[in-house]
mmCIF file of C-alpha atoms and ligand atoms in Angstrom:
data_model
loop_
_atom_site.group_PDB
_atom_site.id
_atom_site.type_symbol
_atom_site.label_atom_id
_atom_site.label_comp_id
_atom_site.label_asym_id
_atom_site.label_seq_id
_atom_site.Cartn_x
_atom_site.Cartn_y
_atom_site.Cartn_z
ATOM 1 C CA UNK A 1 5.735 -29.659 -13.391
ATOM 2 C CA UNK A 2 4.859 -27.149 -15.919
ATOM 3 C CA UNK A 3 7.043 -24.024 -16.343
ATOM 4 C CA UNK A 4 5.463 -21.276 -16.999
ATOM 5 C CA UNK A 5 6.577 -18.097 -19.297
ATOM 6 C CA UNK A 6 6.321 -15.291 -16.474
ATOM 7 C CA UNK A 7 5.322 -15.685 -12.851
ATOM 8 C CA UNK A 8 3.883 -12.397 -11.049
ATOM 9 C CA UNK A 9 4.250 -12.500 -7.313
ATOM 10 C CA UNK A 10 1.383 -10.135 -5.788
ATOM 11 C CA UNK A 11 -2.103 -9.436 -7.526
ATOM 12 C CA UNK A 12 -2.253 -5.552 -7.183
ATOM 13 C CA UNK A 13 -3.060 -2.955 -9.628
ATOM 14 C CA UNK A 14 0.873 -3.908 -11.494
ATOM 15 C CA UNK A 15 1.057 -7.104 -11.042
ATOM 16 C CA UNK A 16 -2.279 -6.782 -12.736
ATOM 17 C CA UNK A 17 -0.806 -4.988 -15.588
ATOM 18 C CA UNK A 18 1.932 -7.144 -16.162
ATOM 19 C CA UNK A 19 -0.845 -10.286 -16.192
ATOM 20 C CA UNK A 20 -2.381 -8.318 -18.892
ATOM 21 C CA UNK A 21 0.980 -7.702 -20.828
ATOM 22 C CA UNK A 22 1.610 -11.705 -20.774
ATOM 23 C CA UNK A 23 -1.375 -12.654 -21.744
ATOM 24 C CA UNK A 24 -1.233 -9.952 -25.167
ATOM 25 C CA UNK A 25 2.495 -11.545 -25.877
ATOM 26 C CA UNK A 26 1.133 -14.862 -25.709
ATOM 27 C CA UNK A 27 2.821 -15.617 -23.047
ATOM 28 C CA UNK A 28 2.489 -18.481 -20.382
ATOM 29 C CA UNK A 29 1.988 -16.822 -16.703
ATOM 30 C CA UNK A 30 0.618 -16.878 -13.284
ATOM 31 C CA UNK A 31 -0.398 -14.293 -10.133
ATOM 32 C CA UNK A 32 0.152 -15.889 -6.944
ATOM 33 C CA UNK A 33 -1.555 -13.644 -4.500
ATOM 34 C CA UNK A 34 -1.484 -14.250 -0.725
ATOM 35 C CA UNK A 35 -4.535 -12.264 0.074
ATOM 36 C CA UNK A 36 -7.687 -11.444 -1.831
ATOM 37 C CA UNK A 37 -7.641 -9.547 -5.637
ATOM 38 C CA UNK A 38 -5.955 -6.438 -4.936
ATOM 39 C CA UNK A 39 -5.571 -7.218 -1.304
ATOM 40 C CA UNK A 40 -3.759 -3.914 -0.390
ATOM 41 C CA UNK A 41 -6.650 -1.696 -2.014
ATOM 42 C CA UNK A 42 -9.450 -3.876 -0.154
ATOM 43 C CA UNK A 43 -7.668 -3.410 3.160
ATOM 44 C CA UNK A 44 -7.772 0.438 2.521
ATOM 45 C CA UNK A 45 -10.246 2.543 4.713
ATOM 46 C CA UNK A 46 -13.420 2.009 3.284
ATOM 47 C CA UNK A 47 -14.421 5.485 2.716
ATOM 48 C CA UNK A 48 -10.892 6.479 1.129
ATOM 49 C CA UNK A 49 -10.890 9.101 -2.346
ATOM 50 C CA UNK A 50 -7.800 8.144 -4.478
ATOM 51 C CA UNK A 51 -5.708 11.518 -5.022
ATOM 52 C CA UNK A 52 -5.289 10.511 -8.665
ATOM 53 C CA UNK A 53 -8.525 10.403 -11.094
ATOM 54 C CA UNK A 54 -9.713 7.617 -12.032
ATOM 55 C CA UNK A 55 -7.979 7.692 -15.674
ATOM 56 C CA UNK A 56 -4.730 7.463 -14.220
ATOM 57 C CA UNK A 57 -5.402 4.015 -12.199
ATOM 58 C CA UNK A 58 -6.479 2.047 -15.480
ATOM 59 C CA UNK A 59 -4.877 -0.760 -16.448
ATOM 60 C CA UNK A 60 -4.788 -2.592 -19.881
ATOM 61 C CA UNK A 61 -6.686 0.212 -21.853
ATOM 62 C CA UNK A 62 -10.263 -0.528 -19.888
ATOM 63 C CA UNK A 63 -12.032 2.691 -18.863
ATOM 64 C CA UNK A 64 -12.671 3.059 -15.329
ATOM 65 C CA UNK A 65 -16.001 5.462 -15.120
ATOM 66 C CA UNK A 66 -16.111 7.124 -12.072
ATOM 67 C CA UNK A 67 -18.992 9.847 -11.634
ATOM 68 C CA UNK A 68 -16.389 11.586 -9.283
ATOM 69 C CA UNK A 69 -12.971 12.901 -10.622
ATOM 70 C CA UNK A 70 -11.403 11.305 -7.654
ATOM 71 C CA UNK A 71 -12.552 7.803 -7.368
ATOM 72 C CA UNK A 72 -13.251 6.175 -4.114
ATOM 73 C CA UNK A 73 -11.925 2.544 -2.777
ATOM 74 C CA UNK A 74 -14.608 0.735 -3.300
ATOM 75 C CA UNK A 75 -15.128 1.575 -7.186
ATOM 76 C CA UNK A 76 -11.683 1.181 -7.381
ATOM 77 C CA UNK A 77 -11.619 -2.543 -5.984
ATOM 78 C CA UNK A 78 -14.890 -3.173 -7.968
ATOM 79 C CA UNK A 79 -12.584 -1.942 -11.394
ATOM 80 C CA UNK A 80 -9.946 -4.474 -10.844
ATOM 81 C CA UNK A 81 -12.384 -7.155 -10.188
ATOM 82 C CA UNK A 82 -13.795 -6.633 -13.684
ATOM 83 C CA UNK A 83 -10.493 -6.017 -15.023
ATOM 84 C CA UNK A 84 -9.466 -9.320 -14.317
ATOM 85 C CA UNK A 85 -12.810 -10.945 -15.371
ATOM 86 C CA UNK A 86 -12.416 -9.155 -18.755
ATOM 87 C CA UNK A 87 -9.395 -10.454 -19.386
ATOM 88 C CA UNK A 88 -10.178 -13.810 -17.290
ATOM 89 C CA UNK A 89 -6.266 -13.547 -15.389
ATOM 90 C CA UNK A 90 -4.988 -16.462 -14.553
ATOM 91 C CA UNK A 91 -4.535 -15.743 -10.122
ATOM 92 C CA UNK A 92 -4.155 -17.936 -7.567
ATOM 93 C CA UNK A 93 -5.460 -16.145 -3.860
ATOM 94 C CA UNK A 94 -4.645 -16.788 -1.141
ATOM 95 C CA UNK A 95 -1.425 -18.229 -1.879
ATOM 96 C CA UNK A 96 1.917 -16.738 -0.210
ATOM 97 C CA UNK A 97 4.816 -16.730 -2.004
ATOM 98 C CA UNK A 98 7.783 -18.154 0.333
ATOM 99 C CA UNK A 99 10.526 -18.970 -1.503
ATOM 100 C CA UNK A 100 12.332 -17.877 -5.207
ATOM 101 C CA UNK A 101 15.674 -19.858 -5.670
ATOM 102 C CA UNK A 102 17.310 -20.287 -9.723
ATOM 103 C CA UNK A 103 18.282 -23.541 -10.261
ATOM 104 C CA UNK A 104 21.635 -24.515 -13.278
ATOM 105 C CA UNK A 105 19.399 -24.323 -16.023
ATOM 106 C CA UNK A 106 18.463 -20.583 -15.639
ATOM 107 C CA UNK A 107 14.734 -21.440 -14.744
ATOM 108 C CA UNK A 108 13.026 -20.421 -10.915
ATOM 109 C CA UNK A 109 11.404 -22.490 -8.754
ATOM 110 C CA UNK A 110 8.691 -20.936 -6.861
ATOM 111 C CA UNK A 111 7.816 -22.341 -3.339
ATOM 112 C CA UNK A 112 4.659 -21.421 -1.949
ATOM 113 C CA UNK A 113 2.123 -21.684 0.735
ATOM 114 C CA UNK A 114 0.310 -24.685 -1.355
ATOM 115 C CA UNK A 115 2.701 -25.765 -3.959
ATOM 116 C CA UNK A 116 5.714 -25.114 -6.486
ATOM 117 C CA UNK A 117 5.967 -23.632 -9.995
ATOM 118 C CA UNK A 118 8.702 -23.698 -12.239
ATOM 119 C CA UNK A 119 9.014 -20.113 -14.565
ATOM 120 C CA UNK A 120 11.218 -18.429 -16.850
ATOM 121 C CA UNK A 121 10.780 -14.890 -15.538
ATOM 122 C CA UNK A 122 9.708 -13.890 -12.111
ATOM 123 C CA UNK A 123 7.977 -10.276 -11.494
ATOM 124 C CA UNK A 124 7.546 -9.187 -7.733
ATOM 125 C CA UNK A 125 5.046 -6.735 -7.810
ATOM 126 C CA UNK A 126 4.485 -7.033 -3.488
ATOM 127 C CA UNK A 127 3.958 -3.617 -2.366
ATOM 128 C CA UNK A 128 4.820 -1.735 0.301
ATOM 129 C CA UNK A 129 1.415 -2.240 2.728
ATOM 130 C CA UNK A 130 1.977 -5.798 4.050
ATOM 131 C CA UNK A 131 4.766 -4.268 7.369
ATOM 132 C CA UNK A 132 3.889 -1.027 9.237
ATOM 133 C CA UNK A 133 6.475 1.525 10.748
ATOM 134 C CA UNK A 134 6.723 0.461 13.986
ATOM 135 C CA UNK A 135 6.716 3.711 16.709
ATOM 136 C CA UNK A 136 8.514 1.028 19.109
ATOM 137 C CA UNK A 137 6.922 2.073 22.222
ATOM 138 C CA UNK A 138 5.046 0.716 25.165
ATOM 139 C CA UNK A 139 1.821 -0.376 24.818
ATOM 140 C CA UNK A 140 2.153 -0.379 20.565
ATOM 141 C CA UNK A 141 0.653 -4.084 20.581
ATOM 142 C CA UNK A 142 -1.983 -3.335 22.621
ATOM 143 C CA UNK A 143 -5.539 -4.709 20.657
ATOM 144 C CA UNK A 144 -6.766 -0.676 21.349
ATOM 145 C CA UNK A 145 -3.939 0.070 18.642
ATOM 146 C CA UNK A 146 -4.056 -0.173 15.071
ATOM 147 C CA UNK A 147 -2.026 0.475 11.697
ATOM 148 C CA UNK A 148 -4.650 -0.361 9.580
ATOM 149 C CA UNK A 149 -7.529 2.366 9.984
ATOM 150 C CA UNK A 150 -10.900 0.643 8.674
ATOM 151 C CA UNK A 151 -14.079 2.772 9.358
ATOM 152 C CA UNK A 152 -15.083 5.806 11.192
ATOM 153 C CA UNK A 153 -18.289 3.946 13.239
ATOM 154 C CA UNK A 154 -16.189 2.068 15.553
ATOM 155 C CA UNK A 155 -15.406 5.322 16.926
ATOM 156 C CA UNK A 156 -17.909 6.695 17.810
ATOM 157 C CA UNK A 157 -17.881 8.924 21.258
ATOM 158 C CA UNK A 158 -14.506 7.666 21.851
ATOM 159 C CA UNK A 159 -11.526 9.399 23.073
ATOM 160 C CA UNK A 160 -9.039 8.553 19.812
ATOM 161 C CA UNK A 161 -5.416 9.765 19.027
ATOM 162 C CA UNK A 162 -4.510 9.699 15.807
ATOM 163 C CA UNK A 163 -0.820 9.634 14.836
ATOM 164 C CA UNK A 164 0.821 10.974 11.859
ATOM 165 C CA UNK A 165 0.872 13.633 9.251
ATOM 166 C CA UNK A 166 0.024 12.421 5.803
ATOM 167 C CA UNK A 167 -3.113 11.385 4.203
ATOM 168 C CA UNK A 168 -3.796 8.232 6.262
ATOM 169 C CA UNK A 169 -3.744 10.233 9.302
ATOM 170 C CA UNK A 170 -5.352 13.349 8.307
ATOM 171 C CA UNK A 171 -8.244 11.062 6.424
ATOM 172 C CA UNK A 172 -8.927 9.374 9.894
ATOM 173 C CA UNK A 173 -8.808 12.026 11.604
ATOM 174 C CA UNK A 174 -11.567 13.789 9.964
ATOM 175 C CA UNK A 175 -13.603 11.275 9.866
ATOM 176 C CA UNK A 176 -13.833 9.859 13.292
ATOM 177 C CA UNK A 177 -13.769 13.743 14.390
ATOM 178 C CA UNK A 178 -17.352 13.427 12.230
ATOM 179 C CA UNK A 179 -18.537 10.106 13.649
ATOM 180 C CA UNK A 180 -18.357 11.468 17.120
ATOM 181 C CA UNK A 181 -15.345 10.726 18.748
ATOM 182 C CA UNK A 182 -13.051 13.106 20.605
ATOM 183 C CA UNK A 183 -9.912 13.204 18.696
ATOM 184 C CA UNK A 184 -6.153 14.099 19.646
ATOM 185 C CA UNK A 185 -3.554 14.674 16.582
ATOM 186 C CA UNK A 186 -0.044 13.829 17.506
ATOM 187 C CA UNK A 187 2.327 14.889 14.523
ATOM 188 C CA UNK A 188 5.948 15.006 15.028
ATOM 189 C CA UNK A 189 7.108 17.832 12.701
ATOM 190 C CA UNK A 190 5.487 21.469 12.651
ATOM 191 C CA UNK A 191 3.010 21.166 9.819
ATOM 192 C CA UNK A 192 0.819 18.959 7.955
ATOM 193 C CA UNK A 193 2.438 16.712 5.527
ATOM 194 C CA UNK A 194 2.787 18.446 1.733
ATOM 195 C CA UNK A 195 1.254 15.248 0.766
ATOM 196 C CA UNK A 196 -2.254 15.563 1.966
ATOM 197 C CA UNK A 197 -4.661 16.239 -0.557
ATOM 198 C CA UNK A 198 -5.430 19.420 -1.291
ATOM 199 C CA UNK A 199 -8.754 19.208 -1.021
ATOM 200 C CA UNK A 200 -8.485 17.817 2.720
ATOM 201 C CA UNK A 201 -6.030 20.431 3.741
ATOM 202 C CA UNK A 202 -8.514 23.257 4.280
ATOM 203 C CA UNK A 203 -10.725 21.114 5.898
ATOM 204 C CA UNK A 204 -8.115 20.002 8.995
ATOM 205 C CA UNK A 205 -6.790 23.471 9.217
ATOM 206 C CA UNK A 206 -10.355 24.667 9.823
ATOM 207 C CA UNK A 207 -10.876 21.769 12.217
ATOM 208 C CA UNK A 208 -7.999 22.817 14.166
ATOM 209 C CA UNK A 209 -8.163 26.580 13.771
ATOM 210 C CA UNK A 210 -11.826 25.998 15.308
ATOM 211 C CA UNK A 211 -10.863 23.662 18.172
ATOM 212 C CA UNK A 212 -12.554 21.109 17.032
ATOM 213 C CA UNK A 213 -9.511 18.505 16.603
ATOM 214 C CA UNK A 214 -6.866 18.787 19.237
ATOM 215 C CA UNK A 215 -3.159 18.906 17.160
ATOM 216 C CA UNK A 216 -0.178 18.649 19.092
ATOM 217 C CA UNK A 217 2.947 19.799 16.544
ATOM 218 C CA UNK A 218 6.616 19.014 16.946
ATOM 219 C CA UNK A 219 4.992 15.838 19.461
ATOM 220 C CA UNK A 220 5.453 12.209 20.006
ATOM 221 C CA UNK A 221 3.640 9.440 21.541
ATOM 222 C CA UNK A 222 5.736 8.212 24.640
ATOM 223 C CA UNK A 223 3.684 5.452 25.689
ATOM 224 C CA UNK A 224 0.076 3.805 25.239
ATOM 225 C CA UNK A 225 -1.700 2.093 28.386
ATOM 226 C CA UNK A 226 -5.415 1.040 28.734
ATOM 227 C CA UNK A 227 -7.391 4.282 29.165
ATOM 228 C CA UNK A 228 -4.598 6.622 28.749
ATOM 229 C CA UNK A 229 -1.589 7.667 26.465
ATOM 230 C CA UNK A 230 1.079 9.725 27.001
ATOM 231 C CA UNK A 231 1.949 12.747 24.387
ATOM 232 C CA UNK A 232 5.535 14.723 24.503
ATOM 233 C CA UNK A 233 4.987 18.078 23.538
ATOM 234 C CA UNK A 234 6.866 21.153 22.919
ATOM 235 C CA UNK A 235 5.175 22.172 26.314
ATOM 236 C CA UNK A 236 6.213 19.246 28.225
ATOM 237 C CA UNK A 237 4.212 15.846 28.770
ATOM 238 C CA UNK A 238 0.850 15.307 28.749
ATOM 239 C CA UNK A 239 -1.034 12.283 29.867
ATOM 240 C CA UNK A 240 -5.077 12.568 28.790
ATOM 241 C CA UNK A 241 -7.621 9.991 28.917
ATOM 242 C CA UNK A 242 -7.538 7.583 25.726
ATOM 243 C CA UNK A 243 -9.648 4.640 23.732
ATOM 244 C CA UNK A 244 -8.161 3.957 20.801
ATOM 245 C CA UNK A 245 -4.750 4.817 19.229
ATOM 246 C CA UNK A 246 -5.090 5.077 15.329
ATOM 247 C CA UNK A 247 -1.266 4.831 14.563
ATOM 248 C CA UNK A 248 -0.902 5.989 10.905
ATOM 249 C CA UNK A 249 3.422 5.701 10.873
ATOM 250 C CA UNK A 250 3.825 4.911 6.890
ATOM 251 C CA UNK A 251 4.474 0.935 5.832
ATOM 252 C CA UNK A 252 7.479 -0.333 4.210
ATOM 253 C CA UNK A 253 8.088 -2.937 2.139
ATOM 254 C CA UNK A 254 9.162 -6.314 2.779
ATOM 255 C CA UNK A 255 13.167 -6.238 2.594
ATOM 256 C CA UNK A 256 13.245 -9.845 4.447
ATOM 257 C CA UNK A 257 11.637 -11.288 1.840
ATOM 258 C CA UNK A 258 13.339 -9.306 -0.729
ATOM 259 C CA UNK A 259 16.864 -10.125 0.140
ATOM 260 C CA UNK A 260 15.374 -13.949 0.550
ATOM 261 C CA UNK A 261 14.591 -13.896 -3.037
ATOM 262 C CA UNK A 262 18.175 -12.878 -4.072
ATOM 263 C CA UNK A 263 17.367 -9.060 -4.511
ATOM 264 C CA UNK A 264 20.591 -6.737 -4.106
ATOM 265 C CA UNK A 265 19.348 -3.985 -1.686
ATOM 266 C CA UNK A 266 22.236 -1.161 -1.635
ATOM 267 C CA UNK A 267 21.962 0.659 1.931
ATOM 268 C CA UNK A 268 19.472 -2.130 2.872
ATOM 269 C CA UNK A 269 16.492 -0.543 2.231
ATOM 270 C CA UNK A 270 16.914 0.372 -1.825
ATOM 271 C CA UNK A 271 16.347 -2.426 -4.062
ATOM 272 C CA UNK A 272 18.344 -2.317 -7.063
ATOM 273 C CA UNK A 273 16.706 -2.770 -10.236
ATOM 274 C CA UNK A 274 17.389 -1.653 -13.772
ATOM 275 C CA UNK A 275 15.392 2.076 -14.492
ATOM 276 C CA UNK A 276 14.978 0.880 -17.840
ATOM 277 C CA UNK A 277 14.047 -2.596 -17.583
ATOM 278 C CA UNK A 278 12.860 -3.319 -14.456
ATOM 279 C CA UNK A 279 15.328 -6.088 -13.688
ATOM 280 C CA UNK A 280 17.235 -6.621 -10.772
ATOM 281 C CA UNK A 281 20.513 -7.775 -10.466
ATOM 282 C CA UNK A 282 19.288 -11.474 -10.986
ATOM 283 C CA UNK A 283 18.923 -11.975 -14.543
ATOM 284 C CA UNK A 284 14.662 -12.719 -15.535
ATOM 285 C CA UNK A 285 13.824 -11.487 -11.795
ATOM 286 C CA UNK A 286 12.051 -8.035 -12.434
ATOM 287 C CA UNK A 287 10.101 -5.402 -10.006
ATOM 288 C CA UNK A 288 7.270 -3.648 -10.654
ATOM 289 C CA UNK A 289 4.917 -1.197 -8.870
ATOM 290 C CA UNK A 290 5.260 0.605 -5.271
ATOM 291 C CA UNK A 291 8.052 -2.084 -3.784
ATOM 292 C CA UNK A 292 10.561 -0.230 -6.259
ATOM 293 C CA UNK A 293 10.900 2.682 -3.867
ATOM 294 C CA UNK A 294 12.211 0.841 -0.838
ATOM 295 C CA UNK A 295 11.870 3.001 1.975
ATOM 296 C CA UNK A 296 10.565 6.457 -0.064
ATOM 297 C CA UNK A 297 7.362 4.895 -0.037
ATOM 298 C CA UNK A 298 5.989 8.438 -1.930
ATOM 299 C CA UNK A 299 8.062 7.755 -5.327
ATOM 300 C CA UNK A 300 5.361 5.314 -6.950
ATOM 301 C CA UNK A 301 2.207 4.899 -7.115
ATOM 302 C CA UNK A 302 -0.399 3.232 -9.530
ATOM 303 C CA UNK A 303 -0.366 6.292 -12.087
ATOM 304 C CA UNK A 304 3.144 6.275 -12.375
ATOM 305 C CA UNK A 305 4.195 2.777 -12.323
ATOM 306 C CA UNK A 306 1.855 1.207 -14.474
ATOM 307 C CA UNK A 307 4.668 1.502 -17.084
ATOM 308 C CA UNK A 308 6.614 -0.689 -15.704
ATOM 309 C CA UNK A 309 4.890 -3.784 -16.492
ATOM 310 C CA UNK A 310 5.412 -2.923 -20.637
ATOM 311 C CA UNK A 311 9.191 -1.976 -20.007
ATOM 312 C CA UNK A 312 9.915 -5.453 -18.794
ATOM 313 C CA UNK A 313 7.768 -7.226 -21.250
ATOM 314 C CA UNK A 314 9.638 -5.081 -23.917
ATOM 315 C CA UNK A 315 12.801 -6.310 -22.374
ATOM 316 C CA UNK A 316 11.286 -10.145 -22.161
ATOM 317 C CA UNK A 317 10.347 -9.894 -26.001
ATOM 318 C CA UNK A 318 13.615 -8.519 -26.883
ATOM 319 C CA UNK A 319 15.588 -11.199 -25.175
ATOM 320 C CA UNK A 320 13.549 -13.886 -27.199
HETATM 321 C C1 FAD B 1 -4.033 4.722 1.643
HETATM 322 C C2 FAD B 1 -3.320 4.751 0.310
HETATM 323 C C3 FAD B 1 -3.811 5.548 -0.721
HETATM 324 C C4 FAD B 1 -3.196 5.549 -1.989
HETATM 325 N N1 FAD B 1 -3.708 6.344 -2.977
HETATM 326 C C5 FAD B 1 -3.148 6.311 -4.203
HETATM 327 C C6 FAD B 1 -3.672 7.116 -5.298
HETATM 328 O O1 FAD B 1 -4.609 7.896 -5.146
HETATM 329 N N2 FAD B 1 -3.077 7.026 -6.512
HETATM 330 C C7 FAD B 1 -2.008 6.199 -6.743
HETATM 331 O O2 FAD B 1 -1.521 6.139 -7.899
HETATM 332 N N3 FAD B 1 -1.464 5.475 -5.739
HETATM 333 C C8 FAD B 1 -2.010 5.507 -4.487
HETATM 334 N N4 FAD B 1 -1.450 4.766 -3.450
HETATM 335 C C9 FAD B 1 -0.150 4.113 -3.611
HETATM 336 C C10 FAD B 1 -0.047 2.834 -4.447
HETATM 337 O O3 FAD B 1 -0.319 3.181 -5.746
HETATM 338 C C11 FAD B 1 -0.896 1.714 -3.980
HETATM 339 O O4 FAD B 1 -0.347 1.279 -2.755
HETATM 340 C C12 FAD B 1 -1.007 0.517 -4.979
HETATM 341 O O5 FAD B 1 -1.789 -0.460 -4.340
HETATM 342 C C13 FAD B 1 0.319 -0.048 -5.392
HETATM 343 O O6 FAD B 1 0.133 -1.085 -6.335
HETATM 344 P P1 FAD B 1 1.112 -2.351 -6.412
HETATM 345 O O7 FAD B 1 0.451 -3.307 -7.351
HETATM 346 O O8 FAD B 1 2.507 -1.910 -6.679
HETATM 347 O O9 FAD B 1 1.134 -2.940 -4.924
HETATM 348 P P2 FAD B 1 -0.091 -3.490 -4.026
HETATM 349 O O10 FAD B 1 -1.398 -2.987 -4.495
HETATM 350 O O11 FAD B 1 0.296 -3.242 -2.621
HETATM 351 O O12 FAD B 1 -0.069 -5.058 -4.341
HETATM 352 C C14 FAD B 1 0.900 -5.913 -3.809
HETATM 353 C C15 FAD B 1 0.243 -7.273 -3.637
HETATM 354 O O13 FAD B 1 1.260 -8.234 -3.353
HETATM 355 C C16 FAD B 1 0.743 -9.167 -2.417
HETATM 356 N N5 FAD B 1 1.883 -9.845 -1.783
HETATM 357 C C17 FAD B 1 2.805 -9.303 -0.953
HETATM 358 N N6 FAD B 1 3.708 -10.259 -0.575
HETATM 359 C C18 FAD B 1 3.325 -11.411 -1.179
HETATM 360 C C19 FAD B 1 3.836 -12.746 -1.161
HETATM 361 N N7 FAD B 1 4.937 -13.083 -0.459
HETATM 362 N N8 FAD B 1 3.186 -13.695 -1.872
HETATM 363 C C20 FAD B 1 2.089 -13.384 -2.618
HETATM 364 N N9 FAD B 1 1.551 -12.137 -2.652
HETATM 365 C C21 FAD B 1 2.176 -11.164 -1.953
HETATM 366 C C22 FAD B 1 -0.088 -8.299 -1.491
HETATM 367 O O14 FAD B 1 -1.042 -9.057 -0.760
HETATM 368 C C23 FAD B 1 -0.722 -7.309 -2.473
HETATM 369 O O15 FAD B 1 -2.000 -7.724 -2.926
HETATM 370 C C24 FAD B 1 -2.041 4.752 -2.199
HETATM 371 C C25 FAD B 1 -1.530 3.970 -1.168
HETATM 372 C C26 FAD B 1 -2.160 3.957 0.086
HETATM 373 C C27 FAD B 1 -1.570 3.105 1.190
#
């Protein structure tokens, strides 16, 4: 079996970047990606705007040109694509990574959904968007429900409560509010999140202010049934008629998986890694990207972790 230099677990925008960094250290490596290229971006909302400009999601020193200052999802997936064509990554889709395990002679073997690899250095680069935050209540798994907002149409003249306080939320929203569809906020603190885009914020304030959107503060979502829902509120309950629940609760990252492949995780949901390196307490295992932040999901994002993918090829070059 041939052992390769570097293995990257996860082909998003870092695992990417730390492709790119092997590959200019001559370095052996592999993605193994269980989904499509940048599978988290391409199961975004298809009309999403990044809040970052477009500068600030590059990779590898390639220009992404953007006639907007914020980007939108699709130009953003089409980017990557053509980042990885440039520099003709080595990534193999569709392929889920099961199993990381270091055998006597300091080298990893990789189990997967198709095969096994042998590597020097593992990076897990996973993300955060794989596992929703589960509101644990009745009627959660029903098909009307989803974590994973898509596109606006589907709504259309529907009665459709959308949960949450942060971008995801506010973004869907909006736009099902413009598609047609009757739509309920339920947000469980007082405000809008600080997070929401500045740009947007106006926009749902108006929508409220005007009546337009329904916003119940200081709520929660008691229970979901066919053609109803039922909505604690600082008025008491409230049970109104109901299509679809848009359930935007925040994701986490995988911590089974992450303990499974040896990662120390402090409290549980912190993995420990080295600030300067990137390594985690398994010598040649490194993280990289938006998994880093365990459960503060709003500590990294692409603009700001990008870097890690040269401070652990620094740290591989300097070991060698
Ligand atoms: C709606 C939304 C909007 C965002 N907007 C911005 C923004 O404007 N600017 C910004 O900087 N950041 C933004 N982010 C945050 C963050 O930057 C992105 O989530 C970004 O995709 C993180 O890149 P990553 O490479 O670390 O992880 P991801 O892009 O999530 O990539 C992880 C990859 O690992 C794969 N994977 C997971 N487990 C396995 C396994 N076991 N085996 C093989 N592959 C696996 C996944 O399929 C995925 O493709 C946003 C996030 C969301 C959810």
């Amino acid at each position: 079996m041939r052992t390769y230099d570097v293995l990257i677990i996860g082909a998003g925008p870092i695992g990417m970047a730390c492709a790119i960094e092997a590959k200019n250290a001559g370095l052996s490596y592999v993605i193994v990606e269980k989904g499509a290229l940048v599978n988290s971006l391409y199961n975004y909302p298809v009309f999403m705007t990044f809040f970052s400009t477009s500068q600030r999601l590059e990779i590898g020193d390639v220009p992404f040109v953007s006639i907007n200052p914020k980007p939108n999802r699709n130009e953003a997936v089409e980017y990557y694509r053509r980042v990885a064509e440039k520099f003709s990554l080595n990534i193999h889709l569709f392929e889920r990574v099961d199993k990381v395990s270091k055998g006597m002679d300091g080298k990893f073997m990789v189990e997967t959904s198709k095969t096994s690899y042998d590597a020097k250095h593992v990076i897990i680069a996973t993300g955060f968007y794989d596992i929703p935050l589960m509101m644990n209540i009745p009627g959660e798994t029903f098909p009307k429900v989803t974590h994973y907002y898509k596109d606006p149409h589907l709504y259309a003249f529907q009665n459709v409560v959308v949960i949450g306080a942060n971008n995801s939320a506010i973004d869907a929203a909006l736009e099902t509010y413009r598609k047609g569809a009757k739509v309920t906020l339920v947000i469980r603190r007082g405000e809008i999140g600080s997070y929401v885009k500045y740009w947007v914020r106006p926009d749902i304030e108006n929508r409220i202010k005007e009546g337009e959107i329904t916003a119940h503060f200081n709520s929660e979502v008691l229970s979901i049934d066919t053609n109803q829902v039922t909505i604690r509120t600082p008025e008491g309950e409230q049970t109104i008629d109901n299509d679809f629940v848009i359930a935007m609760t925040g994701y986490q990252p995988d911590f089974g998986m992450l303990k499974k492949l040896g990662v120390e995780m402090g409290d549980g949901t912190q993995p420990f890694y080295d600030p300067e390196t990137m390594e985690s307490n398994l010598p040649g295992l490194y993280l990289a990207g938006v998994v880093c932040g365990g459960m503060d999901t709003h500590k990294w994002f692409i603009e700001n972790s990008r870097v890690h993918a040269e401070q652990i090829f620094a740290h591989i070059a300097a070991q060698s």
